[in-house]
Short mmCIF file of C-alpha atoms in Angstrom, two decimals:
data_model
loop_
_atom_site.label_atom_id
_atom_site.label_comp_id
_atom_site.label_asym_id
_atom_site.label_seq_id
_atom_site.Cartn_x
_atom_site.Cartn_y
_atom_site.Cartn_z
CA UNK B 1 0.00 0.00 0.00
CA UNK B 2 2.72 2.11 0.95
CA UNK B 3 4.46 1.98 -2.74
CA UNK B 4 1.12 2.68 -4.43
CA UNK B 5 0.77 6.01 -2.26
CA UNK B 6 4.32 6.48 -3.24
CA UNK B 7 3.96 6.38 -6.48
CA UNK B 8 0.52 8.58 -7.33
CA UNK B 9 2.55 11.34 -4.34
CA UNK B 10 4.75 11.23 -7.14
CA UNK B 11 2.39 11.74 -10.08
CA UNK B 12 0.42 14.60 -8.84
CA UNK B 13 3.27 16.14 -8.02
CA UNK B 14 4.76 15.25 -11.60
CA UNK B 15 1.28 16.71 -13.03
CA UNK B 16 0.96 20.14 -10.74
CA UNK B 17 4.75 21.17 -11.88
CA UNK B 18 4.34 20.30 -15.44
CA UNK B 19 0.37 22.34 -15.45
CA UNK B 20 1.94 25.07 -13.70
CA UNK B 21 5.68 25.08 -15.90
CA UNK B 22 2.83 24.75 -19.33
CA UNK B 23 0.46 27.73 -17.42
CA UNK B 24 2.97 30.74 -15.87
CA UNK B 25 6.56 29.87 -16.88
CA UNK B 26 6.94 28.43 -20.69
CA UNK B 27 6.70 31.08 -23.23
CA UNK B 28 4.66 29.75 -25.72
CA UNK B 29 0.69 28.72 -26.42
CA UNK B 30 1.66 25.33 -24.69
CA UNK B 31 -2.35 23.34 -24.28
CA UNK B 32 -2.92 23.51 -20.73
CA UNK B 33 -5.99 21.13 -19.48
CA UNK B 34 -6.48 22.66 -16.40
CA UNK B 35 -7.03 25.80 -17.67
CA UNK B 36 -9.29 24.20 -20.54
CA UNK B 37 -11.50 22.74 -18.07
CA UNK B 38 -12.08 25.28 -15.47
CA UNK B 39 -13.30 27.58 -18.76
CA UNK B 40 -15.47 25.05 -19.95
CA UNK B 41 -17.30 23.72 -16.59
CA UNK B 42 -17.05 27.80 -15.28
CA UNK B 43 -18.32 29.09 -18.78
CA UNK B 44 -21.33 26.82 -18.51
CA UNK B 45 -22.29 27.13 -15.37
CA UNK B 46 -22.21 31.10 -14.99
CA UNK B 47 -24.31 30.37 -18.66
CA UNK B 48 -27.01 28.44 -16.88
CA UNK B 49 -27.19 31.11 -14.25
CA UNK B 50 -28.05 33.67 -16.77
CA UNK B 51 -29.80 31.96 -19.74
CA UNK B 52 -32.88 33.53 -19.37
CA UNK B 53 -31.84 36.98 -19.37
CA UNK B 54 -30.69 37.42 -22.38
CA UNK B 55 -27.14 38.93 -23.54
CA UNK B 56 -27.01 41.34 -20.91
CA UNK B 57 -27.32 38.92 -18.29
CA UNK B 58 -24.71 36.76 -19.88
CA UNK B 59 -21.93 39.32 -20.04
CA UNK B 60 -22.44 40.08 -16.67
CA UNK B 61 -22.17 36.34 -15.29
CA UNK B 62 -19.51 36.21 -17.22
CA UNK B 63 -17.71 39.11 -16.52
CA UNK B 64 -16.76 36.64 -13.03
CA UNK B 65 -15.57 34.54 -15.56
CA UNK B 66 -11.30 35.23 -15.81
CA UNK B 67 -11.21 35.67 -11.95
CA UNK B 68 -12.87 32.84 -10.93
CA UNK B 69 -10.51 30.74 -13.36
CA UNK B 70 -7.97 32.51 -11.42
CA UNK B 71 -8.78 31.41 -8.31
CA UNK B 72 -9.73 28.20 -9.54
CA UNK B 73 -6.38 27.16 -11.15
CA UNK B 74 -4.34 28.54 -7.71
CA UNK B 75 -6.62 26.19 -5.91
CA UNK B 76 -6.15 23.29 -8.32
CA UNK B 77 -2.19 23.69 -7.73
CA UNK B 78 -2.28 24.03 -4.13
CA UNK B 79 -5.10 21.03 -3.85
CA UNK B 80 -2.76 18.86 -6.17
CA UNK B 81 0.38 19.77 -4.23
CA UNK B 82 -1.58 19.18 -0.85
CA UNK B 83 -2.55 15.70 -1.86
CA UNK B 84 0.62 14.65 -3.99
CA UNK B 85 3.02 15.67 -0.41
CA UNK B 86 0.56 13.58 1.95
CA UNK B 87 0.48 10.77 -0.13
CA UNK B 88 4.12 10.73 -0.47
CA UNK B 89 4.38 11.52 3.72
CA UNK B 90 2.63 8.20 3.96
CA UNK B 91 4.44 6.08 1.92
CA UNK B 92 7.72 6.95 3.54
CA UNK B 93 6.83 6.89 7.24
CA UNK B 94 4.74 5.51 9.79
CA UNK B 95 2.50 8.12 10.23
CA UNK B 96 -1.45 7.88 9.42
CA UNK B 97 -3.39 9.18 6.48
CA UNK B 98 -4.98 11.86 9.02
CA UNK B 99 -1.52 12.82 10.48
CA UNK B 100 0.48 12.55 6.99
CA UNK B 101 -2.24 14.82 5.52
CA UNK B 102 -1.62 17.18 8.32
CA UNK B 103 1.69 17.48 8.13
CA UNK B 104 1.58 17.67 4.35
CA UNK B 105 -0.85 21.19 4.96
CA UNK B 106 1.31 22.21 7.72
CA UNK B 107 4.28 22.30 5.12
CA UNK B 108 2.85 23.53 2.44
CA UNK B 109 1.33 26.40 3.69
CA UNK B 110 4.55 27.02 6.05
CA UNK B 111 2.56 26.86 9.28
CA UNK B 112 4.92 24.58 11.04
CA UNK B 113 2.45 23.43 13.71
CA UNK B 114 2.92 20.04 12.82
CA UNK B 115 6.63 19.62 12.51
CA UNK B 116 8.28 16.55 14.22
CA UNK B 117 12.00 15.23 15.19
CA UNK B 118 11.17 12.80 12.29
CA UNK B 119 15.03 13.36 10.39
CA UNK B 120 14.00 11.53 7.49
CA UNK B 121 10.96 13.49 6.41
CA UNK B 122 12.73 16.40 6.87
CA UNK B 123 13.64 16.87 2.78
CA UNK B 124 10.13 16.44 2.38
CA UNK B 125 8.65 18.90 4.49
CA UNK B 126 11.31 21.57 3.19
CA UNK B 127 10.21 20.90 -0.55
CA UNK B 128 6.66 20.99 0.50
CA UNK B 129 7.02 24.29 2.52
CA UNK B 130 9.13 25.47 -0.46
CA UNK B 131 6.10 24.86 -3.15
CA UNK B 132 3.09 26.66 -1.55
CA UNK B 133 4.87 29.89 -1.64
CA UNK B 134 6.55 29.69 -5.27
CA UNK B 135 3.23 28.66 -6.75
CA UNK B 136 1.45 31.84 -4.59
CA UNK B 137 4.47 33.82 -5.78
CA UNK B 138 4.50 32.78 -9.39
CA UNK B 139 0.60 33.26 -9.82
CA UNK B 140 1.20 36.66 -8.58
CA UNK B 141 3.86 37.70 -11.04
CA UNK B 142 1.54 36.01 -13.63
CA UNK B 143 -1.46 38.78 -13.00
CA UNK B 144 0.80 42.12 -14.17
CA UNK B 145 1.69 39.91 -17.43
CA UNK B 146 -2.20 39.43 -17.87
CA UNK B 147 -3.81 43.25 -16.82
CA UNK B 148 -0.85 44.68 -19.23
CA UNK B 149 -1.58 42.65 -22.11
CA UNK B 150 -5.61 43.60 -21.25
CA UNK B 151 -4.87 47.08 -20.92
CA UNK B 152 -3.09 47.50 -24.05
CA UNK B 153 -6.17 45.16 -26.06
CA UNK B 154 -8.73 47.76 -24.19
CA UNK B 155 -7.34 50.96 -25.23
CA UNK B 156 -7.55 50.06 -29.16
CA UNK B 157 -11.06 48.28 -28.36
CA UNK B 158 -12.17 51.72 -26.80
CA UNK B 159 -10.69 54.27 -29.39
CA UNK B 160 -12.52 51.99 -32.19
CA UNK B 161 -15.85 52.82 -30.68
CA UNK B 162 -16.23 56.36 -32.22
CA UNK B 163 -15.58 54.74 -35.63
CA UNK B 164 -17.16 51.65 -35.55
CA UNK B 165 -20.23 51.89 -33.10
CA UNK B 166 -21.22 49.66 -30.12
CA UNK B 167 -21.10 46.97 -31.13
CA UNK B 168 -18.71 46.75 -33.60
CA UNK B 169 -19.41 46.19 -37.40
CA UNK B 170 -16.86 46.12 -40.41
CA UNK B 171 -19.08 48.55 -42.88
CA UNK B 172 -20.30 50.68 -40.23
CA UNK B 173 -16.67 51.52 -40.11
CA UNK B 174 -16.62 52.87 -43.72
CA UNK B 175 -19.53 54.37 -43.96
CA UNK B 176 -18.73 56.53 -40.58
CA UNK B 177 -15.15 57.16 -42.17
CA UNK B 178 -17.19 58.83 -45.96
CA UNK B 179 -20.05 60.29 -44.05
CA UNK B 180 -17.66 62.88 -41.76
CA UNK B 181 -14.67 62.82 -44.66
CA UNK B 182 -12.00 61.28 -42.16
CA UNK B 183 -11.77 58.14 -44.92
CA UNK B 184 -7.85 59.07 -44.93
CA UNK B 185 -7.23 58.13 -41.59
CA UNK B 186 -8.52 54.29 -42.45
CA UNK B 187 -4.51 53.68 -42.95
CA UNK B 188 -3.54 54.40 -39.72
CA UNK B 189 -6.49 52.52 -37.84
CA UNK B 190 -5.31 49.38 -40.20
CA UNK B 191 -1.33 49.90 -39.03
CA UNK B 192 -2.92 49.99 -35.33
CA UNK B 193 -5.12 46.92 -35.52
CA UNK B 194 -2.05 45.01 -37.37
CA UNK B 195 0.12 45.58 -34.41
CA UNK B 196 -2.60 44.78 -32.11
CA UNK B 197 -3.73 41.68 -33.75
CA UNK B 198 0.26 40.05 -33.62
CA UNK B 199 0.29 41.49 -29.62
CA UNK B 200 -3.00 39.34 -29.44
CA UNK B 201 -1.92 36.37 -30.62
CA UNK B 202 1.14 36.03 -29.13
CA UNK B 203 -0.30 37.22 -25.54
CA UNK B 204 -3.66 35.45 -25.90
CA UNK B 205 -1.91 32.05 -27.47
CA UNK B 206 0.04 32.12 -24.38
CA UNK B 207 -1.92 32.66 -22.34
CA UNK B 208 -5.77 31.50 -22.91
CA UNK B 209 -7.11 32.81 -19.84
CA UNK B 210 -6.77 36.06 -21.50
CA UNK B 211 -10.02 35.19 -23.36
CA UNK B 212 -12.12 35.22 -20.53
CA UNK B 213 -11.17 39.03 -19.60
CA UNK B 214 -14.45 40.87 -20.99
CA UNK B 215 -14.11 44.30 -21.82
CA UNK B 216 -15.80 46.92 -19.43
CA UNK B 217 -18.82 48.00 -21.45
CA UNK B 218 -21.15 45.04 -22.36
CA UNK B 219 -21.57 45.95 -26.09
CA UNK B 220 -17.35 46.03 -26.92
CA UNK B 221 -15.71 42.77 -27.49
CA UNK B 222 -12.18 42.80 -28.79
CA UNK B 223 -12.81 39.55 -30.67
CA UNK B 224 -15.93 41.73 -32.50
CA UNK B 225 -13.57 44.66 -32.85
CA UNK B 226 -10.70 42.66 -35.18
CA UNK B 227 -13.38 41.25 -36.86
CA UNK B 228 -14.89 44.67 -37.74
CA UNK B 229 -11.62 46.09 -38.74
CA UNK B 230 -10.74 42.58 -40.62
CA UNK B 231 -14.32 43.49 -42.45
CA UNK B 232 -13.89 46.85 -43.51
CA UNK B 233 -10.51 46.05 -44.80
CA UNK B 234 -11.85 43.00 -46.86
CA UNK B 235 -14.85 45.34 -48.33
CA UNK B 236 -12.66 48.32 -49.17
CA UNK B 237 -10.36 45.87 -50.82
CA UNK B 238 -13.09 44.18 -52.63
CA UNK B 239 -15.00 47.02 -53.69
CA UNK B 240 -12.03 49.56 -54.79
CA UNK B 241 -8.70 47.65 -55.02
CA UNK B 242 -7.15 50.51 -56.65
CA UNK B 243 -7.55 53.29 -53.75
CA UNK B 244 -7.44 50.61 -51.33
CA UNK B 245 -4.47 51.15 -48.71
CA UNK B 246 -1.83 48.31 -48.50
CA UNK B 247 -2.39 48.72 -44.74
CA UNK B 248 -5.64 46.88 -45.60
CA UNK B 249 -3.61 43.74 -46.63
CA UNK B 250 -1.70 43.12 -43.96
CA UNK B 251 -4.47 43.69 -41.15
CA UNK B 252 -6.24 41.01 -43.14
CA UNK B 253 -3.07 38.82 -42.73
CA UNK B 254 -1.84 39.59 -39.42
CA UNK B 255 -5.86 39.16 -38.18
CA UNK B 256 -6.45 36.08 -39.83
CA UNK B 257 -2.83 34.59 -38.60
CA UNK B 258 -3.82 35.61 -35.07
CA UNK B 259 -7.09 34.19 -34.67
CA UNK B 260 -5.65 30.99 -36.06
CA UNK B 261 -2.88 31.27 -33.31
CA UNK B 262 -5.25 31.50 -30.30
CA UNK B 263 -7.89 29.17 -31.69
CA UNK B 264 -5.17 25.95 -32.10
CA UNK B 265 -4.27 27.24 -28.31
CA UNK B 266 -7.41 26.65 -26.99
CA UNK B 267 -7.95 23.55 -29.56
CA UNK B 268 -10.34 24.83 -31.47
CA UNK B 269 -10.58 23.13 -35.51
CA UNK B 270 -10.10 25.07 -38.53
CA UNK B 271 -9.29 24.58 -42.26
CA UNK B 272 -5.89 25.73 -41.76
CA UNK B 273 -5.57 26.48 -45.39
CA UNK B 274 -9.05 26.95 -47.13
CA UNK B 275 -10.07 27.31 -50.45
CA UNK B 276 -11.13 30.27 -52.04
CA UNK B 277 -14.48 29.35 -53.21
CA UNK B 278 -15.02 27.36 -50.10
CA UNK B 279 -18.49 27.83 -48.78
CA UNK B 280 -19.08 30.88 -45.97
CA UNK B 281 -21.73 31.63 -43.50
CA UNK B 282 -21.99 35.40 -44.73
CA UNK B 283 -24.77 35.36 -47.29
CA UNK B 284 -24.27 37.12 -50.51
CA UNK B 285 -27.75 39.15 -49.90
CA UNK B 286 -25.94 40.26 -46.51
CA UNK B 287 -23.36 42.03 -48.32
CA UNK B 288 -25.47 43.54 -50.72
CA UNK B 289 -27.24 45.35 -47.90
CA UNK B 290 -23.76 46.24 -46.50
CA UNK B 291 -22.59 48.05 -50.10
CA UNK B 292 -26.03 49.25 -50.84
CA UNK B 293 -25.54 51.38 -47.34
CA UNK B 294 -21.97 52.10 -47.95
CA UNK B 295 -22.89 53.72 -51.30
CA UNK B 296 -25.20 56.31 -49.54
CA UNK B 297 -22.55 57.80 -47.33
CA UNK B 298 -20.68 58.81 -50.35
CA UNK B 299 -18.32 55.42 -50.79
CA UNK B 300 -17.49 55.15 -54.21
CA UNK B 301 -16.92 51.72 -55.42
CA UNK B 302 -15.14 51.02 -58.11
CA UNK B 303 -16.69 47.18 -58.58
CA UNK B 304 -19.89 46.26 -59.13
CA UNK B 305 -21.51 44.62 -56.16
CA UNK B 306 -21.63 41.38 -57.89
CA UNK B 307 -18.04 41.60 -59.03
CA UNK B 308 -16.68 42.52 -55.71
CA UNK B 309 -18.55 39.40 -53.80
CA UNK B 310 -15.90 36.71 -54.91
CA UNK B 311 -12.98 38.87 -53.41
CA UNK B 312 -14.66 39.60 -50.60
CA UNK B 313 -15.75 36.01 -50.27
CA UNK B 314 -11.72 34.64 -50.86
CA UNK B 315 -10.70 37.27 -48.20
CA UNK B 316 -13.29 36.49 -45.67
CA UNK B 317 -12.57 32.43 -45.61
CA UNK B 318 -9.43 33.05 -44.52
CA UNK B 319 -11.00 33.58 -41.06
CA UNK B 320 -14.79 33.48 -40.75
CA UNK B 321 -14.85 29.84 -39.30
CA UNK B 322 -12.47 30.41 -36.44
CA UNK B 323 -13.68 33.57 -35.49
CA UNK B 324 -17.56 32.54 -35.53
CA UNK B 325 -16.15 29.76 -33.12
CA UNK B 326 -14.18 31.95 -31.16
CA UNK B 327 -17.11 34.04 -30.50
CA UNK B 328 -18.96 31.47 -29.68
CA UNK B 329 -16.74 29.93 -27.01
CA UNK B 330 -16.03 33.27 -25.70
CA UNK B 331 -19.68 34.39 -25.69
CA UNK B 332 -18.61 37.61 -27.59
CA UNK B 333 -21.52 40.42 -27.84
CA UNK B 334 -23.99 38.93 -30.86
CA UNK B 335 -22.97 41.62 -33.21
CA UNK B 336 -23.47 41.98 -37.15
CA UNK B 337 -21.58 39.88 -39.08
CA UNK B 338 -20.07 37.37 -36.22
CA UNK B 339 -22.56 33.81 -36.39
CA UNK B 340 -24.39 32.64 -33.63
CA UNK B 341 -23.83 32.03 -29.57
CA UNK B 342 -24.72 29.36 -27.68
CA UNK B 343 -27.52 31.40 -25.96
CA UNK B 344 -30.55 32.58 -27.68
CA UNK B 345 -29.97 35.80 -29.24
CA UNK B 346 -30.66 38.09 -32.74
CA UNK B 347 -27.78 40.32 -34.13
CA UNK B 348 -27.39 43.48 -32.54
CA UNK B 349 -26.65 46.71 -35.01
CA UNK B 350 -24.31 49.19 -34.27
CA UNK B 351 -26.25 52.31 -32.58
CA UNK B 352 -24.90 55.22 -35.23
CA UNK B 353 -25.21 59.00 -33.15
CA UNK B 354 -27.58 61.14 -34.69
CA UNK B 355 -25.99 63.99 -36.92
CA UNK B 356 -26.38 67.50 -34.79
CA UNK B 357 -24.86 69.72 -37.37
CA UNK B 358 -26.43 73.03 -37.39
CA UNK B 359 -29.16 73.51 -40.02
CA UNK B 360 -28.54 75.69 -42.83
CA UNK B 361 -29.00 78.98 -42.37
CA UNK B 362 -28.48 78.88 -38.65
CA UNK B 363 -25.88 80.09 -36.62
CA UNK B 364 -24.23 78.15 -34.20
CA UNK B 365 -24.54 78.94 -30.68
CA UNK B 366 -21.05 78.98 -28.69
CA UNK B 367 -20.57 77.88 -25.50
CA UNK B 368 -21.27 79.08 -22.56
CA UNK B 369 -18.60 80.03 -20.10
CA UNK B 370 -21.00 79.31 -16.91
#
């Protein structure tokens, strides 16, 4: 008996180092299970708690979401450790389950209130008493890492609001760009989205949890927002290639090559190299819609709706799968353009601000100094 206790110590222990070496230290989207399953068994139950409300209620159930997993996984290394050191106590001494377990706590947490004159188990309570503050330590370091890489995905998710709407929608970006003649500065909003796009797939590969963090008003998603941007970029390539910015080309790629990134993190499947002409969600009478409202702003396309659909088509393949599936594991707000959720919900449009300009003829009032 005492070998078999021996033996599994040594496993859990084997498993809580390699979880937490995959989790905090390794730099790289290495598959971690325990952070797999505490989103999928948290996800769904703060989902049942809230699937009758609708998508408000959702976001905020799961705005508990990233902490609990935080929580969760400290506790997971700390229960694993806990167990893997008493079970290990007992196999190489004479003491009971209930007093091997007791020391094994008393170690870990560096209490000390059950320490003994027992020489030989005196390596064992040092490496146990060692581990409950690295892993504490180490979880700690891990949160700056995590709020930094939010806080830099936030800031671009809350400057795109003015030009894309709440939620986010890839034509609503154009048409806001030709309606107040700012369609100059689409460049620049395609270099920042690029940059963001590679900082989010290398932070959010590495570390999944990430994914959980909601942003802090219900209707912005960053998922929705490179999506929108990824949109826009497809449509103004589609629909006037030759005034097109190359900026719009490389957001595509850099968008497309990080959603692909996070979604083989998390183990998601994708066509990692799809066809062209390979069949998309996005209906052809969607887009139509889309250019037919683009064209009133004062967009001037230089394609044909019809002509401009299979471009648009070949760009969007590239990454309408795994970011419909994305959104749907992440519970993303049920914007335009960005499939279905796992809850019961209709698209939600962009809310465009209604135009205040001054009517012709009148003068405009100027402020008031109180």
């Amino acid at each position: 008996m005492e070998w078999i206790s021996g033996v599994a110590g040594a496993l859990v222990l084997i498993l809580v180092l390699r979880s937490i070496l995959r989790t905090l230290v390794v730099p790289r989207g290495l598959y971690s299970v325990l952070v797999y399953r505490l989103w999928w068994g948290l996800r769904r139950v703060l989902c049942f708690t809230a699937h009758r409300g609708g998508y408000r209620a959702i976001d905020r159930a799961q705005t508990w979401l990233a902490p609990l997993m935080l929580v969760g996984m400290l506790a997971a290394w700390l229960g694993g450790a806990f167990l893997g050191f008493g079970l290990l106590l007992y196999a190489f001494s004479p003491l009971s389950w209930s007093i091997a377990f007791r020391e094994a706590g008393s170690s870990l947490f560096t209490l000390g209130f059950a320490s003994g004159a027992r020489l030989r188990l005196s390596a064992l309570d040092f490496v146990a008493a060692a581990t409950g503050p690295v892993v504490i330590a180490l979880q700690i370091a891990y949160l700056p890492t995590l709020y930094a890489a939010y806080n830099r995905r936030e800031l671009e998710v809350t400057l795109l609001q003015s030009r894309a709407g709440e939620p986010a929608w890839g034509p609503e970006i154009l048409a806001r760009q030709w309606l107040v003649d700012t369609e100059t500065a689409l460049p620049e909003l395609y270099r920042s989205w690029e940059r963001l796009a590679a900082d989010m797939g290398e932070s959010h590969a590495t570390y999944p949890v990430l994914l959980a963090f909601r942003s802090p008003r219900p209707y912005r998603s960053w998922l929705v927002g490179l999506i929108a941007v990824m949109d826009a970029a497809a449509m103004q390539l589609a629909l006037a290639p030759r005034t097109a910015p190359p900026e719009a080309r490389l957001v595509l790629r850099a968008g497309f090559t990080a959603l692909r990134d996070i979604a083989a993190s998390v183990r998601a499947t994708f066509d990692t190299d799809p066809a062209p002409d390979a069949p998309i969600e996005l209906t052809y009478g969607e887009f139509e819609e889309a250019v037919t409202m683009l064209e009133k702003t004062g967009f001037h396309a230089e394609r044909g709706t019809a002509e401009a659909w299979p471009h648009f088509h070949g760009w969007r393949v590239n990454y309408e799968a795994v970011a419909y599936e994305l959104c749907r594991r992440c519970d993303a707000v049920p914007a335009l353009w960005t499939g279905g959720r796992d809850f019961a919900s209709e698209p939600i449009p962009p809310l465009r601000p209604v135009d205040r300009r001054p009517s012709e003829g009148r003068p405009e009032v100027p402020p008031s100094r109180g």
